[in-house]
Coordinates of C-alpha atoms in Angstrom, one line a residue:
X1 CA 107.5 103.9 79.1
X2 CA 109.8 104.0 82.2
X3 CA 110.7 100.9 84.2
X4 CA 112.1 100.8 87.7
X5 CA 115.7 100.0 88.0
X6 CA 115.2 97.6 91.0
X7 CA 118.7 96.6 91.5
X8 CA 122.1 96.3 90.0
X9 CA 122.7 93.0 88.3
X10 CA 126.1 92.8 89.9
X11 CA 124.7 92.5 93.4
X12 CA 124.0 88.9 94.4
X13 CA 120.6 88.4 96.0
X14 CA 119.4 91.8 95.0
X15 CA 116.1 90.4 93.7
X16 CA 115.2 89.6 97.3
X17 CA 114.4 93.3 97.6
X18 CA 111.6 95.3 96.0
X19 CA 111.1 98.8 94.6
X20 CA 108.8 101.7 95.4
X21 CA 105.9 99.9 93.7
X22 CA 106.4 96.9 95.9
X23 CA 106.6 99.2 98.9
X24 CA 103.0 100.3 98.3
X25 CA 101.9 96.7 97.8
X26 CA 102.9 95.7 101.4
X27 CA 100.1 94.4 103.5
X28 CA 102.0 94.4 106.7
X29 CA 104.5 96.8 108.2
X30 CA 108.0 95.4 108.4
X31 CA 109.6 95.9 111.8
X32 CA 113.0 96.3 110.2
X33 CA 113.6 97.8 106.7
X34 CA 116.6 98.9 104.7
X35 CA 116.3 101.4 101.9
X36 CA 119.0 101.9 99.3
X37 CA 119.3 105.2 97.6
X38 CA 120.0 108.9 98.3
X39 CA 117.3 110.6 96.1
X40 CA 114.0 112.0 97.2
X41 CA 112.1 108.7 96.8
X42 CA 114.5 107.0 99.2
X43 CA 114.3 109.8 101.7
X44 CA 110.6 110.0 101.6
X45 CA 110.1 106.2 102.1
X46 CA 112.8 106.2 104.9
X47 CA 111.0 109.1 106.6
X48 CA 107.7 107.2 106.5
X49 CA 109.0 104.0 107.9
X50 CA 111.0 105.8 110.6
X51 CA 108.0 107.8 111.6
X52 CA 106.0 104.5 111.9
X53 CA 108.7 103.3 114.4
X54 CA 110.1 100.6 112.2
X55 CA 113.9 100.1 112.6
X56 CA 114.9 102.0 109.4
X57 CA 118.3 101.9 107.6
X58 CA 119.1 104.3 104.8
X59 CA 122.1 103.2 102.7
X60 CA 123.8 105.9 100.7
X61 CA 127.0 106.0 98.6
X62 CA 128.3 109.3 99.8
X63 CA 128.2 111.3 103.1
X64 CA 124.8 113.1 102.4
X65 CA 121.6 112.3 100.6
X66 CA 119.7 114.6 98.3
X67 CA 123.1 115.9 97.0
X68 CA 121.5 117.2 93.7
X69 CA 119.6 119.7 95.7
X70 CA 120.8 122.9 97.3
X71 CA 123.2 122.2 100.2
X72 CA 120.8 123.8 102.7
X73 CA 118.4 121.0 102.0
X74 CA 120.8 118.1 102.0
X75 CA 122.7 119.3 105.0
X76 CA 119.7 120.2 107.1
X77 CA 117.8 116.9 106.4
X78 CA 120.9 114.7 106.7
X79 CA 121.7 116.1 110.1
X80 CA 118.2 116.2 111.5
X81 CA 116.8 112.9 110.1
X82 CA 119.9 111.1 111.4
X83 CA 119.0 112.3 114.9
X84 CA 115.5 111.0 114.8
X85 CA 116.3 107.3 114.9
X86 CA 116.9 106.9 111.2
X87 CA 120.1 104.9 110.8
X88 CA 122.0 106.4 107.9
X89 CA 124.9 104.2 106.5
X90 CA 127.1 106.7 104.7
X91 CA 129.7 105.9 102.1
X92 CA 128.3 102.4 101.8
X93 CA 127.3 100.1 98.9
X94 CA 125.4 96.8 99.1
X95 CA 127.8 94.0 98.4
X96 CA 125.3 91.1 98.6
X97 CA 122.0 90.1 100.0
X98 CA 121.3 86.8 101.7
X99 CA 118.0 85.2 102.9
X100 CA 114.7 84.1 101.5
X101 CA 111.9 86.2 100.0
X102 CA 109.4 87.1 102.7
X103 CA 111.9 86.2 105.4
X104 CA 114.7 87.9 107.3
X105 CA 117.5 89.3 105.0
X106 CA 121.1 89.9 105.7
X107 CA 122.4 93.0 103.7
X108 CA 126.2 93.0 103.5
X109 CA 127.9 96.3 102.9
X110 CA 131.3 97.0 101.4
X111 CA 132.2 98.7 104.7
X112 CA 132.2 95.3 106.4
X113 CA 128.9 95.9 108.2
X114 CA 125.9 93.6 107.9
X115 CA 122.3 94.7 108.5
X116 CA 119.6 92.2 109.3
X117 CA 116.2 93.4 108.1
X118 CA 112.7 92.1 107.3
X119 CA 112.4 94.1 104.0
X120 CA 114.7 95.7 101.5
X121 CA 113.8 98.5 99.1
X122 CA 115.8 99.6 96.2
X123 CA 115.3 103.3 95.4
X124 CA 118.3 103.9 93.1
X125 CA 116.6 105.4 90.1
X126 CA 114.9 104.4 86.9
X127 CA 115.9 103.7 83.3
X128 CA 114.0 104.1 80.1
X129 CA 112.2 101.0 78.8
X130 CA 112.7 101.9 75.1
X131 CA 114.9 99.1 73.9
X132 CA 112.1 97.1 72.2
X133 CA 110.0 100.0 70.8
X134 CA 111.7 100.0 67.4
X135 CA 112.7 103.6 67.7
X136 CA 115.6 103.3 65.3
X137 CA 113.4 101.9 62.6
X138 CA 111.0 104.8 63.1
X139 CA 113.7 107.4 63.0
X140 CA 113.3 108.5 66.7
X141 CA 116.7 109.4 68.2
X142 CA 117.6 108.7 71.8
X143 CA 120.4 110.0 73.9
X144 CA 123.2 107.9 75.6
X145 CA 120.8 107.0 78.4
X146 CA 118.1 105.9 76.0
X147 CA 115.9 108.8 76.7
X148 CA 114.0 110.1 73.7
X149 CA 115.4 113.4 72.4
X150 CA 112.8 116.2 71.9
X151 CA 112.9 119.9 71.1
X152 CA 111.0 122.5 73.1
X153 CA 107.8 121.6 71.4
X154 CA 108.1 117.9 72.3
X155 CA 108.9 117.0 68.7
X156 CA 111.1 114.0 68.3
X157 CA 113.4 113.5 65.3
X158 CA 110.6 111.7 63.5
X159 CA 107.9 113.9 62.0
X160 CA 104.6 113.5 63.7
X161 CA 106.0 111.6 66.6
X162 CA 106.0 113.4 70.0
X163 CA 107.3 112.5 73.5
X164 CA 106.3 113.9 76.9
X165 CA 107.0 113.0 80.4
X166 CA 109.8 111.0 82.0
X167 CA 110.8 109.4 78.7
X168 CA 112.5 112.6 77.7
X169 CA 114.8 112.4 80.7
X170 CA 114.3 115.8 82.4
X171 CA 112.1 117.0 85.2
X172 CA 110.7 113.6 86.0
X173 CA 107.6 114.7 87.8
X174 CA 103.9 113.9 87.1
X175 CA 102.7 117.5 87.0
X176 CA 105.5 118.3 84.4
X177 CA 104.2 115.5 82.2
X178 CA 100.7 116.7 82.5
X179 CA 101.7 120.3 81.7
X180 CA 103.8 119.3 78.7
X181 CA 101.0 117.1 77.4
X182 CA 98.4 119.9 77.8
X183 CA 100.6 122.4 75.9
X184 CA 101.3 119.9 73.2
X185 CA 97.6 119.2 72.7
X186 CA 96.9 122.9 72.7
X187 CA 99.5 123.5 69.9
X188 CA 98.3 120.6 67.8
X189 CA 94.6 121.1 68.2
X190 CA 94.0 124.5 69.7
X191 CA 94.3 126.7 66.6
X192 CA 96.3 129.8 65.9
X193 CA 96.0 131.0 69.5
X194 CA 98.2 128.2 70.7
X195 CA 100.6 127.8 67.8
X196 CA 103.6 128.5 69.9
X197 CA 102.4 126.8 73.1
X198 CA 105.1 124.8 74.9
X199 CA 106.3 124.1 78.4
X200 CA 109.2 126.2 79.9
X201 CA 111.2 123.7 81.9
X202 CA 113.0 126.4 83.9
X203 CA 112.0 127.3 87.5
X204 CA 109.7 124.3 88.1
X205 CA 108.7 124.2 91.8
X206 CA 108.8 120.8 93.5
X207 CA 108.4 119.4 97.0
X208 CA 110.1 116.5 98.8
X209 CA 107.8 114.9 101.4
X210 CA 110.6 114.4 103.8
X211 CA 110.4 114.8 107.6
X212 CA 110.3 117.8 107.7
X213 CA 109.0 118.7 104.3
X214 CA 111.1 120.5 101.7
X215 CA 110.2 122.8 98.8
X216 CA 112.5 124.1 96.1
X217 CA 112.4 126.1 92.9
X218 CA 115.0 127.4 90.6
X219 CA 118.8 127.1 90.8
X220 CA 120.8 125.9 93.8
X221 CA 123.6 128.1 95.0
X222 CA 126.3 126.0 93.3
X223 CA 124.3 126.0 90.1
X224 CA 123.9 129.8 90.2
X225 CA 127.6 130.3 90.9
X226 CA 128.5 128.1 87.9
X227 CA 126.1 129.7 85.5
X228 CA 126.6 133.3 86.5
X229 CA 130.4 133.3 86.9
X230 CA 131.7 136.9 87.2
X231 CA 128.3 138.2 88.3
X232 CA 127.3 139.1 91.8
X233 CA 125.7 136.3 93.7
X234 CA 123.9 137.2 96.9
X235 CA 122.6 134.7 99.4
X236 CA 119.9 135.3 102.0
X237 CA 119.5 132.5 104.6
X238 CA 117.5 132.0 107.8
X239 CA 117.6 129.0 110.2
X240 CA 115.0 128.8 113.0
X241 CA 112.7 126.6 115.0
X242 CA 109.1 127.0 113.9
X243 CA 106.8 128.4 116.6
X244 CA 104.7 125.3 116.3
X245 CA 107.3 123.4 118.3
X246 CA 107.6 126.0 121.0
X247 CA 106.0 123.9 123.8
X248 CA 107.1 120.5 122.5
X249 CA 110.1 118.6 123.6
X250 CA 110.8 117.3 120.1
X251 CA 111.5 120.0 117.6
X252 CA 112.1 120.0 113.9
X253 CA 114.3 122.6 112.2
X254 CA 113.4 125.1 109.4
X255 CA 116.0 126.6 107.0
X256 CA 115.3 128.9 104.1
X257 CA 117.7 130.2 101.4
X258 CA 117.1 132.8 98.7
X259 CA 119.6 132.8 95.8
X260 CA 119.9 136.2 94.0
X261 CA 122.0 137.3 91.0
X262 CA 123.1 140.7 89.8
X263 CA 123.1 144.1 91.3
X264 CA 119.3 144.1 91.0
X265 CA 119.2 140.8 93.0
X266 CA 116.9 138.8 90.7
X267 CA 115.7 135.8 92.6
X268 CA 116.9 132.7 90.8
X269 CA 116.3 130.1 93.5
X270 CA 114.4 129.6 96.7
X271 CA 115.0 126.5 98.9
X272 CA 113.0 125.7 102.0
X273 CA 113.1 123.0 104.7
X274 CA 110.6 122.9 107.5
X275 CA 106.9 122.4 108.2
X276 CA 104.7 123.8 105.4
X277 CA 107.5 124.2 102.9
X278 CA 105.8 121.8 100.5
X279 CA 102.7 124.0 100.5
X280 CA 104.6 127.4 100.4
X281 CA 106.8 126.6 97.5
X282 CA 103.8 126.6 95.1
X283 CA 103.2 130.3 95.7
X284 CA 106.9 131.1 95.9
X285 CA 107.3 129.4 92.5
X286 CA 105.0 131.9 90.9
X287 CA 107.1 134.8 92.1
X288 CA 110.3 133.2 90.9
X289 CA 108.7 132.4 87.5
X290 CA 107.7 136.0 87.1
X291 CA 111.3 137.2 87.6
X292 CA 110.8 138.7 91.1
X293 CA 113.6 140.7 92.6
X294 CA 114.7 140.5 96.3
X295 CA 113.1 144.0 96.8
X296 CA 109.8 142.5 95.8
X297 CA 110.1 140.0 98.6
X298 CA 111.1 142.8 101.0
X299 CA 108.2 145.0 99.9
X300 CA 105.7 142.3 100.8
X301 CA 104.2 142.6 104.3
X302 CA 104.8 139.6 106.5
X303 CA 102.0 137.2 107.6
X304 CA 102.6 136.7 111.3
X305 CA 103.1 134.4 113.0
X306 CA 104.2 132.0 110.2
X307 CA 107.4 130.3 109.1
X308 CA 107.0 131.7 105.6
X309 CA 107.3 135.3 106.8
X310 CA 111.1 134.6 107.0
X311 CA 111.1 134.9 103.2
X312 CA 110.1 138.5 103.3
X313 CA 111.9 139.6 106.5
X314 CA 115.4 138.3 106.0
X315 CA 117.2 141.5 104.9
X316 CA 120.9 140.8 105.7
X317 CA 122.8 138.6 103.2
X318 CA 125.2 135.8 104.2
X319 CA 128.8 136.9 104.0
X320 CA 131.3 134.9 102.0
X321 CA 128.9 132.1 101.3
X322 CA 131.4 130.3 99.0
X323 CA 133.4 129.4 102.1
X324 CA 130.3 127.7 103.6
X325 CA 129.9 125.7 100.4
X326 CA 133.4 124.4 100.8
X327 CA 132.7 123.4 104.4
X328 CA 134.8 126.1 106.0
X329 CA 132.0 127.5 108.1
X330 CA 128.4 127.0 109.2
X331 CA 127.3 130.2 110.9
X332 CA 124.6 132.4 109.5
X333 CA 125.0 136.1 108.9
X334 CA 121.3 136.5 108.0
X335 CA 118.9 138.5 110.1
X336 CA 118.1 137.0 113.5
X337 CA 115.0 139.0 114.2
X338 CA 112.8 135.9 114.7
X339 CA 113.3 134.3 118.1
X340 CA 113.5 130.6 118.0
X341 CA 112.2 128.7 121.0
X342 CA 114.8 125.9 121.6

C-alpha cells in the first residue's frame, strides 16, 4: 500500500523525472543522469550508473549521504565514491527542471549550478497510500505520517485487522515484511505452539549494494551513545585495503566498526564497508542477535586470508571516539596487524 514519492510538488518540472520503478523500465542507458536523494536507493542507483560509465550526478541536501547509518559507512562511501567519477553535489536542492520528456533536461540547483542530463531520477523516499482506504471508518489508527499503527503482534487498533510490511513505517525491507507476515500467520493459524509468535524488530541485518558494498546490523555509534548514556561504550575499528586489490591499480577501501556496551562489552552494532560486506553481515547478524560479547568474537579463530577476519582480530579499542564523531580527528587506534597493500 505504499506509493513512490516521485517529486515535491513545489519543484517546477519535477514530473520530467522518474522514480526507481521507472529506472528499471529504461530500455537504453542514458549517457548523463542525475539522481536526487541521499538514501540507500539513491546511492545504489548512482553506483550502478557510475560503474556503467554514465556521467552520474548525485544531488544531496547535506554534506554526506547515508547519514542515517553509522558514520563509518557514510564517511567512507562519500569519500570513496566521490573519487571514482561520481559527481556529488552537496548541500544542494533542485530548484526547477526544464526540458522535454525523453529529451535533454536542465536541472537547476539552489546553489546556482545547472546540470544538463538525459535522465533524472527522484529517490527521495516514499509515503503511505492510505488516504482513500477508509481507515477512519474502520477504526484503524494511523500516525502523523499516515503509517498504520500496530503493536508487536501486528494488530491494528481495529479488532481482526492486521498490518505488516512498509505500511507500518518501520524497517522498510522486503525480508522484514515476509518475516512479520510469516509470524502473524503462525500465531493466527499455527495453534498453541505459536500463540506468542511475533517479529522482533531489533538487530535486523541489512545490506546496501553500494560500490563497495555495505552491511550493517544493530545500533550505530551515535545511537548507542544516546541510548546507553552513563554506560561504557567501547568502539573497535579497522580500516584497510582488501588483499583482492593488491595487484590492481584501482583499489576500494574496507572499514569495519564494532560497537560494544558495558564492562562485558556486549556487541550492539556491527558496521562494514568493503567487498563481501553484504554477504558477511548475514552471519554477523546471527551473533549480534544472540547477544554476543566482544570476547566471543575474539575467541573465534580467523579465516585467513579474508577481509572478515578483521572482525575477530581487532583487539585494541579506538580511543576517545566521541572526538572523532564531532570531526575532531580521523586516525584509528585499532590494531594494525593486517598489512594493507596500497
